C-alpha cells in the first residue's frame, strides 16, 4: 500500500509537469463539446415534407399548420396520392411524407385514437431517425392540445419507413443537442482516457526508466494500478466539466441521477484505461501505441451508435457491438440523462462493463512483462 | 572483500537472440565486497549479461544465482537485494533530485524518516544540497550519474550492477565517480561494473574481458598485464582483440 502511494505521487507529479498534457485535460473537453455539438446540429434545420391529406378536416389542417409553423419543416406540397408523394422521395426532393387517411378527423372527434402515417426517406439513416423524432415531437405537441391520442403508424413500405421508437422515447422534446451531447461526453472521456493510458507505459519504455522499475520488487499490479488511478480521476474530472457544460451552457435537463452516470463511468473508464495500458505494454514506441489506439477507437466509435443509430446497422454489426464498450456507455448515459433510467434499468449493461473491466485489466497485468 | 562468500555464481550462461549468440558459455564467480570489472568493446554482450543477472531477461541456458537467489525461480527476492544503474538514463528527468530519491526509496519500502535522513546525508556527501529541488533535466551529466549511482544503492543492496556508469563524462568526474564506488565497496556492497574504458579496469579487484560474447580473460589487472606482457590494460585488450580477429 505504501508502495502504491509513492507510485501515485510520482505519476501525479509527472502528469502535472507535462506541458502538453494540461491543455489536453482542460481545453480539449470544452472545445470538443462546443464545436461538435454545434457542428452536428447544423444540417438538421430544414426537413421537406410532402403531405397527403385525404381527410381535409379542420383537424388535419390544424396539424398541418403546426408543421408549417415549425422552423424545422417546410411543407413542399399537399396532395392526395401516396404514390405521387413517393415519387418525390425517390427523386430525393422530399424527406418525409405524412399521410392523413379519410377517417382522421372523425377519429379525433370520437377520441378513439387517430393515426398519421409517416413515411421517411431513409437514405441517411441517422437523419431519418431525426426526421422521425422531429415529426413525432410536433405530433405530441398537438396531442397535448387536443388531448386526443394520435399515434404514428407505419405501413410496410420497405425502404422509406423507419420505425424509430428509440429517439422519441428517450428524448421527448426532440431536441438534437440533448440527444447528441451525452454521446459526445462518452467520446470525450474515451479519447482522453484511451490515449493517455496507451501512451504512458510505452513512454517509460522509450525513455528507459521502465528498466529501473522492472529491476525493483514492485508488483506488476501495483505499477499498473498507479498508472490507472490518475487517469481515472482525470476522466471523472473531464466528465464533470462535460456535464457542467451540458447543464449550464446547453441547459440540458438531466432526468436521471448524475451519481449513476459516475458509477457507470467508473466501471467504463477502468475498462478503457485497462485497454489503453494493455496497448501500452504490448508496444515499443509511442507511435505504435498511438496507431493501435486510433484503430480501435475509430472502429468502436463508428459502431457505437453515436452518429448512426445502432438499430440501422446490419445484423453482424449489431452482433459485434456486444464487444463494444463505447456502445454500452453511450446507450446507458442516454438512458440515464434523457430518459431518467435508474440503476435496475441498466444493471445488465453495468454487469457487462464490469466484466470487460475486470478481464481487460487482468489481461494487461498478465501481459505486462517485467522480464523479457 | 570476503573471498569465501560468492555472491554471484554463473555457470555456462548462454543467451541467444535467434541464431545470434550474444553470451557464449560464460562462467565466473564474484566474491562479496569485490569490485568486479566486466570489460568488452561495444557489442561484446555486456549489457545482455548484466540484464540476465538482474532478472530483467531470461538466459537461454546456464545456472545463475545472484545474492543466493536463482534467476529463473526467485527473481523477485533477487530484486530486493540488488541495485541497478542501467546504461540508458535511469532517473526521471521531469522530477526533482529529491523526488527521485524519495520515489526509489519509497518503492523499496524505506520509511519516510529514513528516506529524509538518508537523502540529506546523501546530498551533503555529493555536495548537491543546493540542487535538492532542481529537476534532473537541468543537471549536468556528471551529477546525474553520481546521483543515479547513489539512488541505485540507496536501499543498501548486497550487489550493485553498473552498466557503463561513466559513459560520456570527463576524467575528473570519472575519478570522483570511482571514489563513490570505492566507498560503497568498503561498506560491503559488491560492485559489478561494465565499461569499455580500459583505464578504469585498473581500479577493479578483478576484471573479465569479453570479446564477441565470450570471456577471453579473467584475473586481477596485475596478473593480466603480466600474462600478456603488457604495460597497461589497453595493451592487454588489444592483444585479446587481435587473437579474436585471428580466429575468425
Ligand atoms: N534484444 C535483442 N535482440 C537481438 N539482438 C540483440 C538484442 N539485444 C542485444 N542484441 C545484440 O547482442 C549483442 C550484444 O549487445 P550488448 O549486450 O548490448 O553489448 P554491449 O553492452 O557489450 O555493448 C549486440 O550485437 C546486439 O546487437
Ligand atoms: Mg551495453
Coordinates of C-alpha atoms and ligand atoms in Angstrom, one line a residue:
Chain A
X1 CA 0.0 0.0 0.0
X2 CA 2.8 2.4 0.8
X3 CA 4.5 1.5 -2.4
X4 CA 1.3 2.4 -4.2
X5 CA 1.4 5.8 -2.5
X6 CA 4.9 6.5 -3.8
X7 CA 4.0 5.4 -7.3
X8 CA 0.9 7.5 -7.4
X9 CA 2.8 10.5 -6.1
X10 CA 5.2 10.2 -8.9
X11 CA 2.5 9.8 -11.6
X12 CA 0.7 12.8 -10.5
X13 CA 3.8 14.9 -10.4
X14 CA 4.7 13.8 -13.9
X15 CA 1.2 14.4 -15.3
X16 CA 1.0 17.9 -14.0
X17 CA 4.5 18.8 -15.1
X18 CA 3.9 17.7 -18.7
X19 CA 3.2 20.9 -20.5
X20 CA 1.4 19.2 -23.4
X21 CA -0.9 17.3 -21.0
X22 CA -2.6 20.3 -19.3
X23 CA -4.2 21.8 -22.4
X24 CA -5.5 18.3 -23.3
X25 CA -7.1 17.9 -19.9
X26 CA -8.5 21.4 -19.6
X27 CA -9.1 22.9 -23.0
X28 CA -9.9 20.0 -25.2
X29 CA -13.1 18.9 -23.5
X30 CA -14.6 22.4 -23.7
X31 CA -13.7 22.9 -27.3
X32 CA -14.7 19.4 -28.3
X33 CA -18.2 19.6 -26.7
X34 CA -18.9 23.1 -28.1
X35 CA -17.7 22.5 -31.6
X36 CA -19.1 19.1 -32.0
X37 CA -22.5 20.0 -30.6
X38 CA -22.9 22.9 -32.9
X39 CA -21.4 21.2 -35.9
X40 CA -23.5 18.1 -35.5
X41 CA -26.8 20.1 -35.4
X42 CA -26.0 22.2 -38.4
X43 CA -27.7 20.2 -41.2
X44 CA -30.9 19.4 -39.4
X45 CA -32.5 22.8 -39.8
X46 CA -34.9 22.0 -42.6
X47 CA -37.0 19.0 -43.4
X48 CA -39.0 18.9 -46.6
X49 CA -42.5 17.5 -46.1
X50 CA -45.0 16.2 -48.6
X51 CA -48.4 15.9 -47.0
X52 CA -51.1 13.6 -48.4
X53 CA -54.4 14.8 -46.9
X54 CA -57.3 12.5 -47.8
X55 CA -59.2 13.8 -44.8
X56 CA -59.4 17.6 -45.4
X57 CA -60.9 18.1 -42.0
X58 CA -60.3 21.0 -39.7
X59 CA -58.2 18.7 -37.5
X60 CA -55.8 17.6 -40.3
X61 CA -55.5 21.2 -41.4
X62 CA -54.6 22.3 -37.9
X63 CA -51.9 19.7 -37.6
X64 CA -50.5 20.6 -41.0
X65 CA -50.4 24.3 -39.9
X66 CA -48.3 23.2 -36.9
X67 CA -45.7 21.7 -39.3
X68 CA -45.9 24.8 -41.4
X69 CA -45.2 26.9 -38.3
X70 CA -42.2 24.9 -37.2
X71 CA -38.8 26.3 -38.2
X72 CA -37.6 22.7 -38.8
X73 CA -40.2 21.9 -41.5
X74 CA -41.1 23.2 -44.9
X75 CA -44.3 21.8 -46.4
X76 CA -43.4 21.4 -50.0
X77 CA -46.6 20.0 -51.3
X78 CA -50.0 18.9 -50.2
X79 CA -51.6 16.2 -52.4
X80 CA -54.0 13.3 -52.4
X81 CA -51.9 10.4 -53.7
X82 CA -49.3 8.5 -51.7
X83 CA -47.8 7.2 -55.0
X84 CA -47.2 10.7 -56.2
X85 CA -45.6 11.6 -53.0
X86 CA -43.3 8.5 -53.1
X87 CA -42.0 9.5 -56.5
X88 CA -40.8 12.7 -54.9
X89 CA -39.0 10.7 -52.3
X90 CA -37.3 8.6 -55.0
X91 CA -36.1 11.9 -56.6
X92 CA -34.7 12.8 -53.2
X93 CA -36.7 16.1 -53.2
X94 CA -38.7 15.2 -50.1
X95 CA -37.5 14.0 -46.7
X96 CA -40.8 12.7 -45.3
X97 CA -44.4 12.1 -46.2
X98 CA -47.3 12.5 -43.8
X99 CA -50.5 10.7 -44.7
X100 CA -53.9 11.6 -43.2
X101 CA -56.4 8.9 -44.1
X102 CA -60.0 10.0 -44.6
X103 CA -61.1 8.9 -41.1
X104 CA -58.6 11.1 -39.3
X105 CA -60.8 14.0 -38.3
X106 CA -63.6 11.6 -37.3
X107 CA -61.4 9.6 -35.0
X108 CA -60.1 12.7 -33.3
X109 CA -63.7 13.8 -32.7
X110 CA -64.6 10.4 -31.3
X111 CA -61.4 10.4 -29.2
X112 CA -60.8 6.9 -30.2
X113 CA -57.3 7.4 -31.2
X114 CA -56.4 8.7 -34.7
X115 CA -53.2 7.9 -36.6
X116 CA -50.9 9.7 -39.0
X117 CA -48.8 7.6 -41.3
X118 CA -45.2 8.7 -41.6
X119 CA -43.0 7.7 -44.5
X120 CA -39.4 8.7 -44.3
X121 CA -36.6 9.0 -46.8
X122 CA -34.1 6.7 -45.1
X123 CA -31.1 7.1 -47.4
X124 CA -29.3 8.6 -44.5
X125 CA -30.3 6.5 -41.5
X126 CA -29.3 9.0 -38.9
X127 CA -31.2 11.9 -40.4
X128 CA -34.1 9.5 -40.9
X129 CA -34.2 8.9 -37.2
X130 CA -34.1 12.6 -36.6
X131 CA -36.9 13.4 -39.1
X132 CA -39.0 10.8 -37.3
X133 CA -38.1 12.3 -34.0
X134 CA -38.9 15.8 -35.0
X135 CA -42.2 14.8 -36.6
X136 CA -43.4 12.9 -33.6
X137 CA -42.5 15.8 -31.4
X138 CA -44.8 18.1 -33.4
X139 CA -47.5 15.5 -33.2
X140 CA -47.1 15.2 -29.4
X141 CA -47.3 18.9 -29.1
X142 CA -50.6 18.8 -31.0
X143 CA -51.8 15.9 -28.9
X144 CA -51.4 17.8 -25.7
X145 CA -53.7 20.4 -27.2
X146 CA -56.5 18.2 -28.5
X147 CA -55.9 15.5 -25.8
X148 CA -56.9 13.0 -28.3
X149 CA -54.2 10.5 -28.9
X150 CA -52.9 10.4 -32.3
X151 CA -50.4 7.7 -33.0
X152 CA -48.0 7.2 -35.7
X153 CA -48.5 4.0 -37.6
X154 CA -46.1 2.7 -40.1
X155 CA -47.1 0.7 -43.1
X156 CA -45.0 -1.9 -44.7
X157 CA -43.4 0.3 -47.3
X158 CA -40.0 -1.2 -47.2
X159 CA -37.3 1.4 -47.9
X160 CA -38.9 4.5 -46.7
X161 CA -40.1 3.8 -43.3
X162 CA -38.1 4.0 -40.2
X163 CA -39.6 2.8 -37.0
X164 CA -37.7 4.9 -34.7
X165 CA -39.0 4.2 -31.3
X166 CA -35.5 4.9 -29.9
X167 CA -35.3 8.6 -30.5
X168 CA -38.6 9.9 -29.4
X169 CA -38.8 7.7 -26.3
X170 CA -35.6 8.9 -24.9
X171 CA -35.7 12.5 -25.9
X172 CA -39.3 13.6 -25.8
X173 CA -38.6 17.2 -26.5
X174 CA -36.9 16.1 -29.7
X175 CA -34.0 18.4 -29.5
X176 CA -30.9 17.4 -31.2
X177 CA -28.3 18.7 -28.8
X178 CA -29.7 16.8 -25.8
X179 CA -29.6 13.7 -27.9
X180 CA -26.0 14.2 -29.1
X181 CA -24.4 15.6 -26.1
X182 CA -24.4 12.6 -23.7
X183 CA -22.8 10.6 -26.6
X184 CA -20.2 13.3 -27.1
X185 CA -19.4 13.2 -23.4
X186 CA -18.6 9.5 -23.8
X187 CA -16.4 10.3 -26.8
X188 CA -14.6 12.8 -24.7
X189 CA -13.7 10.6 -21.8
X190 CA -12.9 7.8 -24.1
X191 CA -10.5 9.7 -26.3
X192 CA -8.6 11.2 -23.3
X193 CA -8.6 8.0 -21.3
X194 CA -7.5 5.7 -24.1
X195 CA -4.8 7.9 -25.4
X196 CA -3.3 9.0 -22.1
X197 CA -3.1 5.4 -20.9
X198 CA -1.9 3.9 -24.2
X199 CA 0.9 6.4 -24.4
X200 CA 2.1 6.1 -20.8
X201 CA 3.9 2.9 -20.1
X202 CA 5.4 2.9 -23.6
X203 CA 6.8 6.3 -22.9
X204 CA 8.7 4.9 -19.9
X205 CA 10.0 2.2 -22.2
X206 CA 11.2 4.7 -24.7
X207 CA 13.0 6.8 -22.1
X208 CA 14.4 3.7 -20.4
X209 CA 13.1 4.3 -16.9
X210 CA 10.9 1.1 -17.2
X211 CA 14.0 -1.0 -16.7
X212 CA 14.7 0.8 -13.5
X213 CA 11.1 -0.1 -12.4
X214 CA 11.4 -3.7 -13.6
X215 CA 14.5 -4.2 -11.5
X216 CA 12.7 -3.3 -8.3
X217 CA 10.4 -5.6 -6.4
X218 CA 7.3 -3.6 -7.4
X219 CA 4.4 -5.8 -8.3
X220 CA 3.0 -5.6 -11.8
X221 CA -0.4 -4.9 -10.5
X222 CA 0.8 -2.1 -8.3
X223 CA 2.6 -0.5 -11.2
X224 CA -0.4 -0.6 -13.5
X225 CA -2.8 0.4 -10.8
X226 CA -0.7 3.5 -10.2
X227 CA -1.0 4.3 -13.9
X228 CA -4.7 3.7 -13.9
X229 CA -5.9 5.7 -10.9
X230 CA -4.6 9.1 -12.0
X231 CA -6.3 8.7 -15.4
X232 CA -9.5 7.6 -13.7
X233 CA -9.5 10.8 -11.7
X234 CA -8.8 12.8 -14.8
X235 CA -11.6 11.0 -16.6
X236 CA -14.0 11.9 -13.8
X237 CA -12.9 15.4 -13.9
X238 CA -13.5 15.6 -17.7
X239 CA -16.9 14.1 -17.2
X240 CA -17.6 16.7 -14.6
X241 CA -16.6 19.5 -17.0
X242 CA -18.7 18.0 -19.7
X243 CA -21.8 17.5 -17.6
X244 CA -21.5 21.1 -16.4
X245 CA -21.2 22.4 -19.9
X246 CA -24.2 20.3 -20.8
X247 CA -26.3 21.6 -17.9
X248 CA -25.3 25.2 -17.8
X249 CA -24.3 26.1 -21.3
X250 CA -26.7 23.9 -23.3
X251 CA -29.3 23.8 -20.5
X252 CA -30.0 20.1 -20.9
X253 CA -32.3 18.9 -18.2
X254 CA -30.9 15.7 -16.6
X255 CA -33.7 13.3 -15.8
X256 CA -31.6 10.7 -14.1
X257 CA -29.0 10.7 -11.4
X258 CA -25.6 12.1 -12.1
X259 CA -24.2 9.7 -9.5
X260 CA -25.4 6.8 -11.5
X261 CA -23.6 8.3 -14.5
X262 CA -20.5 8.4 -12.4
X263 CA -21.0 4.8 -11.3
X264 CA -21.1 3.6 -14.9
X265 CA -18.2 5.9 -15.8
X266 CA -16.2 4.3 -13.1
X267 CA -16.5 0.8 -14.5
X268 CA -16.3 2.0 -18.1
X269 CA -13.2 4.0 -17.5
X270 CA -11.4 1.1 -15.9
X271 CA -12.2 -1.0 -19.0
X272 CA -11.0 1.7 -21.3
X273 CA -7.9 2.6 -19.3
X274 CA -7.1 -1.1 -18.9
X275 CA -7.3 -1.5 -22.6
X276 CA -5.0 1.5 -23.1
X277 CA -2.5 0.1 -20.7
X278 CA -2.7 -3.2 -22.5
X279 CA -1.8 -1.5 -25.7
X280 CA 1.0 0.3 -23.9
X281 CA 2.6 -2.8 -22.5
X282 CA 2.5 -4.5 -25.9
X283 CA 4.1 -1.8 -28.0
X284 CA 7.6 -0.5 -28.1
X285 CA 7.1 3.1 -29.3
X286 CA 4.6 5.8 -28.7
X287 CA 3.8 5.9 -32.4
X288 CA 2.8 2.2 -32.4
X289 CA 0.7 2.7 -29.4
X290 CA -1.0 5.8 -30.9
X291 CA -1.8 3.9 -34.2
X292 CA -3.3 0.9 -32.4
X293 CA -5.3 3.1 -30.1
X294 CA -6.7 5.0 -33.1
X295 CA -7.5 1.9 -34.9
X296 CA -9.7 0.6 -32.1
X297 CA -11.1 4.0 -31.2
X298 CA -12.4 4.6 -34.8
X299 CA -14.0 1.1 -35.0
X300 CA -15.6 1.3 -31.6
X301 CA -16.8 4.8 -32.2
X302 CA -18.3 4.3 -35.7
X303 CA -20.2 1.3 -34.4
X304 CA -21.2 2.8 -31.1
X305 CA -24.4 4.4 -32.2
X306 CA -23.1 7.9 -31.6
X307 CA -23.6 9.1 -35.2
X308 CA -25.7 6.4 -36.7
X309 CA -28.4 4.5 -34.8
X310 CA -27.3 1.0 -33.8
X311 CA -30.7 -0.2 -35.0
X312 CA -30.0 0.7 -38.6
X313 CA -26.7 -1.3 -38.7
X314 CA -26.6 -4.7 -40.3
X315 CA -27.2 -7.7 -38.1
X316 CA -23.5 -8.6 -37.9
X317 CA -22.6 -5.1 -36.9
X318 CA -25.1 -5.2 -34.1
X319 CA -23.7 -8.6 -33.0
X320 CA -20.2 -7.2 -33.0
X321 CA -21.3 -4.4 -30.7
X322 CA -21.7 -6.9 -27.9
X323 CA -18.0 -6.4 -27.6
X324 CA -18.0 -2.6 -27.9
X325 CA -17.8 -0.9 -24.5
X326 CA -18.4 2.5 -26.1
X327 CA -21.8 1.3 -27.4
X328 CA -22.9 0.3 -23.9
X329 CA -21.9 3.5 -22.3
X330 CA -23.5 5.7 -24.9
X331 CA -26.7 3.7 -24.6
X332 CA -26.7 3.9 -20.8
X333 CA -25.7 7.5 -20.5
X334 CA -28.6 8.5 -22.8
X335 CA -31.0 6.3 -20.9
X336 CA -29.9 7.9 -17.6
X337 CA -29.8 11.5 -18.6
X338 CA -32.6 11.7 -21.2
X339 CA -35.0 9.1 -20.0
X340 CA -34.3 9.0 -16.3
X341 CA -33.5 5.3 -16.1
X342 CA -32.5 4.0 -12.7
X343 CA -29.9 1.5 -11.6
X344 CA -32.1 -1.5 -12.2
X345 CA -32.9 -0.5 -15.8
X346 CA -29.2 -0.6 -16.7
X347 CA -27.9 -3.3 -14.4
X348 CA -27.2 -5.6 -17.3
X349 CA -25.0 -3.1 -19.0
X350 CA -23.2 -2.3 -15.8
X351 CA -22.6 -6.0 -15.3
X352 CA -21.2 -6.4 -18.8
X353 CA -19.0 -3.3 -18.5
X354 CA -17.7 -4.7 -15.2
X355 CA -16.9 -8.0 -16.9
X356 CA -15.0 -6.0 -19.5
X357 CA -13.1 -4.0 -16.9
X358 CA -12.1 -7.0 -14.9
X359 CA -10.9 -9.1 -17.9
X360 CA -9.1 -6.3 -19.7
X361 CA -7.2 -5.2 -16.6
X362 CA -6.3 -8.8 -15.7
X363 CA -5.0 -9.3 -19.3
X364 CA -3.0 -6.1 -19.1
X365 CA -1.4 -7.2 -15.8
X366 CA -0.8 -10.6 -17.2
X367 CA 0.8 -9.4 -20.4
X368 CA 3.0 -6.9 -18.8
X369 CA 6.4 -8.5 -18.6
X370 CA 8.9 -7.5 -16.0
X371 CA 11.3 -9.9 -17.6
X372 CA 12.0 -10.3 -21.4
Chain B
X1 CA 36.4 -8.4 0.3
X2 CA 35.4 -11.9 1.6
X3 CA 36.7 -14.5 -0.9
X4 CA 34.8 -17.3 0.8
X5 CA 31.4 -15.9 0.1
X6 CA 30.4 -15.9 -3.5
X7 CA 27.5 -13.6 -4.2
X8 CA 27.3 -14.1 -7.9
X9 CA 27.7 -17.6 -9.4
X10 CA 27.4 -18.1 -13.1
X11 CA 28.0 -21.4 -14.8
X12 CA 27.7 -21.8 -18.6
X13 CA 25.5 -18.8 -19.2
X14 CA 24.3 -18.7 -22.8
X15 CA 22.0 -16.1 -24.3
X16 CA 20.8 -16.3 -27.9
X17 CA 18.8 -13.9 -30.0
X18 CA 17.6 -16.1 -32.8
X19 CA 20.8 -17.7 -34.2
X20 CA 22.9 -14.9 -32.8
X21 CA 24.8 -15.8 -29.7
X22 CA 25.2 -12.7 -27.5
X23 CA 26.6 -14.5 -24.5
X24 CA 28.6 -17.7 -25.2
X25 CA 29.1 -20.0 -22.3
X26 CA 30.1 -17.5 -19.6
X27 CA 31.3 -18.9 -16.2
X28 CA 32.6 -16.8 -13.3
X29 CA 32.1 -16.1 -9.7
X30 CA 32.2 -12.8 -7.8
X31 CA 33.1 -12.5 -4.1
X32 CA 31.3 -10.5 -1.5
X33 CA 32.6 -6.9 -1.5
X34 CA 34.6 -7.3 -4.6
X35 CA 34.8 -4.7 -7.4
X36 CA 34.4 -6.9 -10.5
X37 CA 35.0 -5.2 -13.9
X38 CA 33.2 -6.6 -16.8
X39 CA 35.0 -5.3 -19.8
X40 CA 34.5 -5.5 -23.5
X41 CA 34.1 -3.5 -26.7
X42 CA 30.7 -2.2 -27.8
X43 CA 28.5 -5.1 -28.8
X44 CA 30.6 -7.6 -26.8
X45 CA 27.5 -8.7 -24.8
X46 CA 28.0 -6.9 -21.5
X47 CA 24.5 -5.4 -21.3
X48 CA 22.9 -8.7 -22.3
X49 CA 24.7 -10.5 -19.4
X50 CA 24.0 -7.8 -16.8
X51 CA 20.3 -7.8 -17.6
X52 CA 20.2 -11.6 -17.0
X53 CA 22.0 -11.2 -13.7
X54 CA 19.4 -8.5 -12.7
X55 CA 16.4 -10.7 -13.5
X56 CA 15.4 -8.4 -16.4
X57 CA 15.9 -11.0 -19.1
X58 CA 15.8 -14.8 -19.2
X59 CA 19.0 -16.7 -20.1
X60 CA 18.8 -19.3 -22.8
X61 CA 20.7 -21.7 -20.7
X62 CA 23.0 -21.9 -17.7
X63 CA 23.0 -21.9 -13.9
X64 CA 23.0 -18.5 -12.4
X65 CA 22.5 -17.3 -8.8
X66 CA 22.7 -13.8 -7.6
X67 CA 22.8 -12.9 -3.9
X68 CA 21.9 -16.5 -3.3
X69 CA 18.8 -16.4 -5.4
X70 CA 18.1 -18.3 -8.6
X71 CA 17.5 -16.1 -11.7
X72 CA 14.8 -18.4 -13.0
X73 CA 12.8 -19.0 -9.9
X74 CA 13.5 -16.3 -7.4
X75 CA 13.6 -13.2 -9.4
X76 CA 11.5 -11.1 -7.0
X77 CA 13.6 -11.9 -3.9
X78 CA 16.7 -11.3 -6.0
X79 CA 15.5 -7.9 -6.9
X80 CA 15.1 -6.9 -3.3
X81 CA 18.8 -7.5 -2.8
X82 CA 20.4 -5.7 -5.8
X83 CA 20.7 -2.3 -7.3
X84 CA 21.0 -1.5 -10.9
X85 CA 22.1 1.5 -12.9
X86 CA 21.2 1.0 -16.5
X87 CA 23.1 2.1 -19.5
X88 CA 20.2 4.2 -20.5
X89 CA 19.5 7.0 -18.2
X90 CA 17.5 5.8 -15.2
X91 CA 16.3 8.8 -13.2
X92 CA 13.1 10.7 -14.1
X93 CA 14.1 13.9 -15.8
X94 CA 10.9 15.6 -15.0
X95 CA 11.2 15.0 -11.3
X96 CA 13.5 16.9 -8.9
X97 CA 16.5 15.4 -7.3
X98 CA 14.7 14.8 -4.0
X99 CA 11.6 13.5 -5.7
X100 CA 13.6 10.8 -7.5
X101 CA 15.3 9.8 -4.2
X102 CA 12.0 9.6 -2.4
X103 CA 10.4 7.6 -5.2
X104 CA 13.1 4.9 -5.3
X105 CA 13.4 4.8 -1.6
X106 CA 9.7 4.5 -1.2
X107 CA 9.3 1.7 -3.6
X108 CA 11.9 -0.3 -1.8
X109 CA 9.8 0.1 1.3
X110 CA 12.0 2.6 3.2
X111 CA 10.1 4.6 5.8
X112 CA 9.6 8.3 5.3
X113 CA 12.0 9.2 8.2
X114 CA 14.7 7.0 6.8
X115 CA 14.2 8.5 3.3
X116 CA 14.5 12.0 4.6
X117 CA 17.5 11.3 6.7
X118 CA 19.4 9.4 4.1
X119 CA 18.5 11.9 1.4
X120 CA 20.0 14.7 3.5
X121 CA 23.2 12.7 4.1
X122 CA 23.5 11.8 0.5
X123 CA 23.0 15.3 -0.8
X124 CA 25.6 16.6 1.7
X125 CA 28.1 14.0 0.6
X126 CA 27.6 14.8 -3.1
X127 CA 27.6 18.5 -2.3
X128 CA 24.3 18.7 -4.1
X129 CA 22.2 20.3 -1.3
X130 CA 21.6 23.4 -3.5
X131 CA 20.1 21.1 -6.2
X132 CA 17.7 19.3 -4.0
X133 CA 14.6 20.8 -5.6
X134 CA 16.0 21.1 -9.2
X135 CA 14.7 18.9 -11.9
X136 CA 17.1 16.2 -13.1
X137 CA 16.9 17.6 -16.6
X138 CA 18.6 20.8 -15.5
X139 CA 21.7 19.0 -14.1
X140 CA 25.0 18.3 -15.8
X141 CA 25.6 14.7 -16.9
X142 CA 28.3 14.0 -14.3
X143 CA 26.0 15.0 -11.5
X144 CA 23.2 12.9 -12.9
X145 CA 25.4 9.8 -13.0
X146 CA 26.7 10.2 -9.5
X147 CA 23.1 10.7 -8.3
X148 CA 21.9 7.7 -10.3
X149 CA 24.5 5.6 -8.7
X150 CA 23.6 6.8 -5.2
X151 CA 20.0 6.1 -5.9
X152 CA 20.8 2.6 -7.1
X153 CA 22.4 1.8 -3.7
X154 CA 20.0 3.9 -1.6
X155 CA 18.2 0.8 -0.3
X156 CA 21.5 -0.8 0.7
X157 CA 21.6 -3.7 -1.7
X158 CA 24.1 -6.6 -1.4
X159 CA 25.2 -6.1 -5.0
X160 CA 25.0 -3.2 -7.4
X161 CA 25.2 -3.6 -11.2
X162 CA 26.5 -0.6 -13.1
X163 CA 26.2 -0.6 -16.8
X164 CA 28.7 1.8 -18.3
X165 CA 28.2 4.3 -15.5
X166 CA 30.8 6.7 -16.6
X167 CA 30.0 6.8 -20.3
X168 CA 30.5 10.3 -21.8
X169 CA 31.8 12.2 -18.7
X170 CA 35.2 13.9 -18.3
X171 CA 38.1 12.2 -16.5
X172 CA 37.8 14.3 -13.3
X173 CA 34.2 13.3 -12.8
X174 CA 35.0 9.7 -13.6
X175 CA 37.6 9.8 -10.9
X176 CA 35.0 11.2 -8.4
X177 CA 32.6 8.5 -9.6
X178 CA 35.1 5.8 -8.8
X179 CA 35.6 7.3 -5.3
X180 CA 31.9 6.7 -4.8
X181 CA 32.3 3.1 -6.0
X182 CA 35.2 2.5 -3.6
X183 CA 33.2 3.9 -0.7
X184 CA 30.3 1.6 -1.5
X185 CA 32.6 -1.4 -1.7
X186 CA 34.2 -0.5 1.6
X187 CA 30.7 -0.5 3.0
X188 CA 30.3 -4.1 1.9
X189 CA 28.4 -3.7 -1.3
X190 CA 29.6 -5.9 -4.2
X191 CA 30.2 -3.9 -7.4
X192 CA 29.7 -5.4 -10.8
X193 CA 30.6 -2.8 -13.3
X194 CA 30.8 -2.8 -17.1
X195 CA 33.0 -0.4 -19.0
X196 CA 34.8 0.0 -22.2
X197 CA 37.3 2.4 -20.7
X198 CA 40.4 0.3 -20.2
X199 CA 42.0 2.7 -17.7
X200 CA 39.0 2.0 -15.4
X201 CA 40.0 -1.7 -15.4
X202 CA 42.9 -0.8 -13.2
X203 CA 40.5 0.3 -10.4
X204 CA 38.9 -3.1 -10.2
X205 CA 39.9 -6.0 -8.0
X206 CA 39.4 -8.4 -10.9
X207 CA 38.3 -8.0 -14.5
X208 CA 36.9 -10.2 -17.1
X209 CA 37.4 -9.3 -20.7
X210 CA 34.7 -10.2 -23.1
X211 CA 35.2 -10.5 -26.9
X212 CA 32.3 -11.3 -29.2
X213 CA 30.2 -12.9 -26.4
X214 CA 33.0 -14.9 -24.8
X215 CA 35.1 -14.3 -21.8
X216 CA 38.6 -14.4 -23.1
X217 CA 40.5 -13.4 -19.9
X218 CA 39.6 -13.2 -16.2
X219 CA 42.0 -12.2 -13.5
X220 CA 43.4 -9.3 -11.4
X221 CA 44.7 -6.4 -13.6
X222 CA 48.2 -7.0 -12.4
X223 CA 48.1 -10.7 -13.3
X224 CA 46.6 -10.0 -16.7
X225 CA 49.3 -7.4 -17.5
X226 CA 51.9 -10.0 -16.5
X227 CA 50.4 -12.8 -18.6
X228 CA 50.1 -10.6 -21.7
X229 CA 53.4 -9.0 -21.1
X230 CA 51.7 -5.6 -21.3
X231 CA 52.3 -2.2 -19.8
X232 CA 48.7 -1.3 -19.3
X233 CA 45.2 -2.8 -19.7
X234 CA 44.8 -1.2 -23.1
X235 CA 47.6 -3.4 -24.4
X236 CA 46.0 -6.5 -22.8
X237 CA 42.8 -5.6 -24.5
X238 CA 44.4 -5.0 -27.9
X239 CA 46.3 -8.4 -27.6
X240 CA 43.0 -10.1 -27.0
X241 CA 41.2 -8.3 -29.8
X242 CA 43.9 -9.4 -32.1
X243 CA 43.5 -13.1 -31.2
X244 CA 39.8 -12.7 -31.7
X245 CA 40.1 -11.4 -35.2
X246 CA 42.8 -14.1 -36.0
X247 CA 40.4 -16.8 -35.1
X248 CA 37.7 -15.6 -37.4
Ligands
LIG1 N1 17.0 -7.9 -27.9 C1 18.0 -8.2 -28.8 N2 17.7 -8.8 -29.9 C2 18.7 -9.1 -30.8 N3 19.9 -8.8 -30.6 C3 20.3 -8.2 -29.5 C4 19.3 -7.8 -28.5 N4 20.0 -7.2 -27.5 C5 21.3 -7.2 -27.9 N5 21.5 -7.8 -29.1 C6 22.8 -7.9 -29.7 O1 23.7 -8.6 -28.8 C7 25.0 -8.1 -29.0 C8 25.5 -7.6 -27.6 O2 24.8 -6.5 -27.2 P1 25.0 -5.8 -25.8 O3 24.9 -6.8 -24.7 O4 24.1 -4.6 -25.7 O5 26.5 -5.3 -25.9 P2 27.4 -4.3 -25.0 O6 26.5 -4.0 -23.9 O7 28.6 -5.1 -24.7 O8 27.7 -3.2 -25.9 C9 24.9 -6.9 -30.0 O9 25.4 -7.4 -31.2 C10 23.4 -6.6 -30.0 O10 23.1 -6.2 -31.3
LIG2 MG1 25.9 -2.2 -23.3

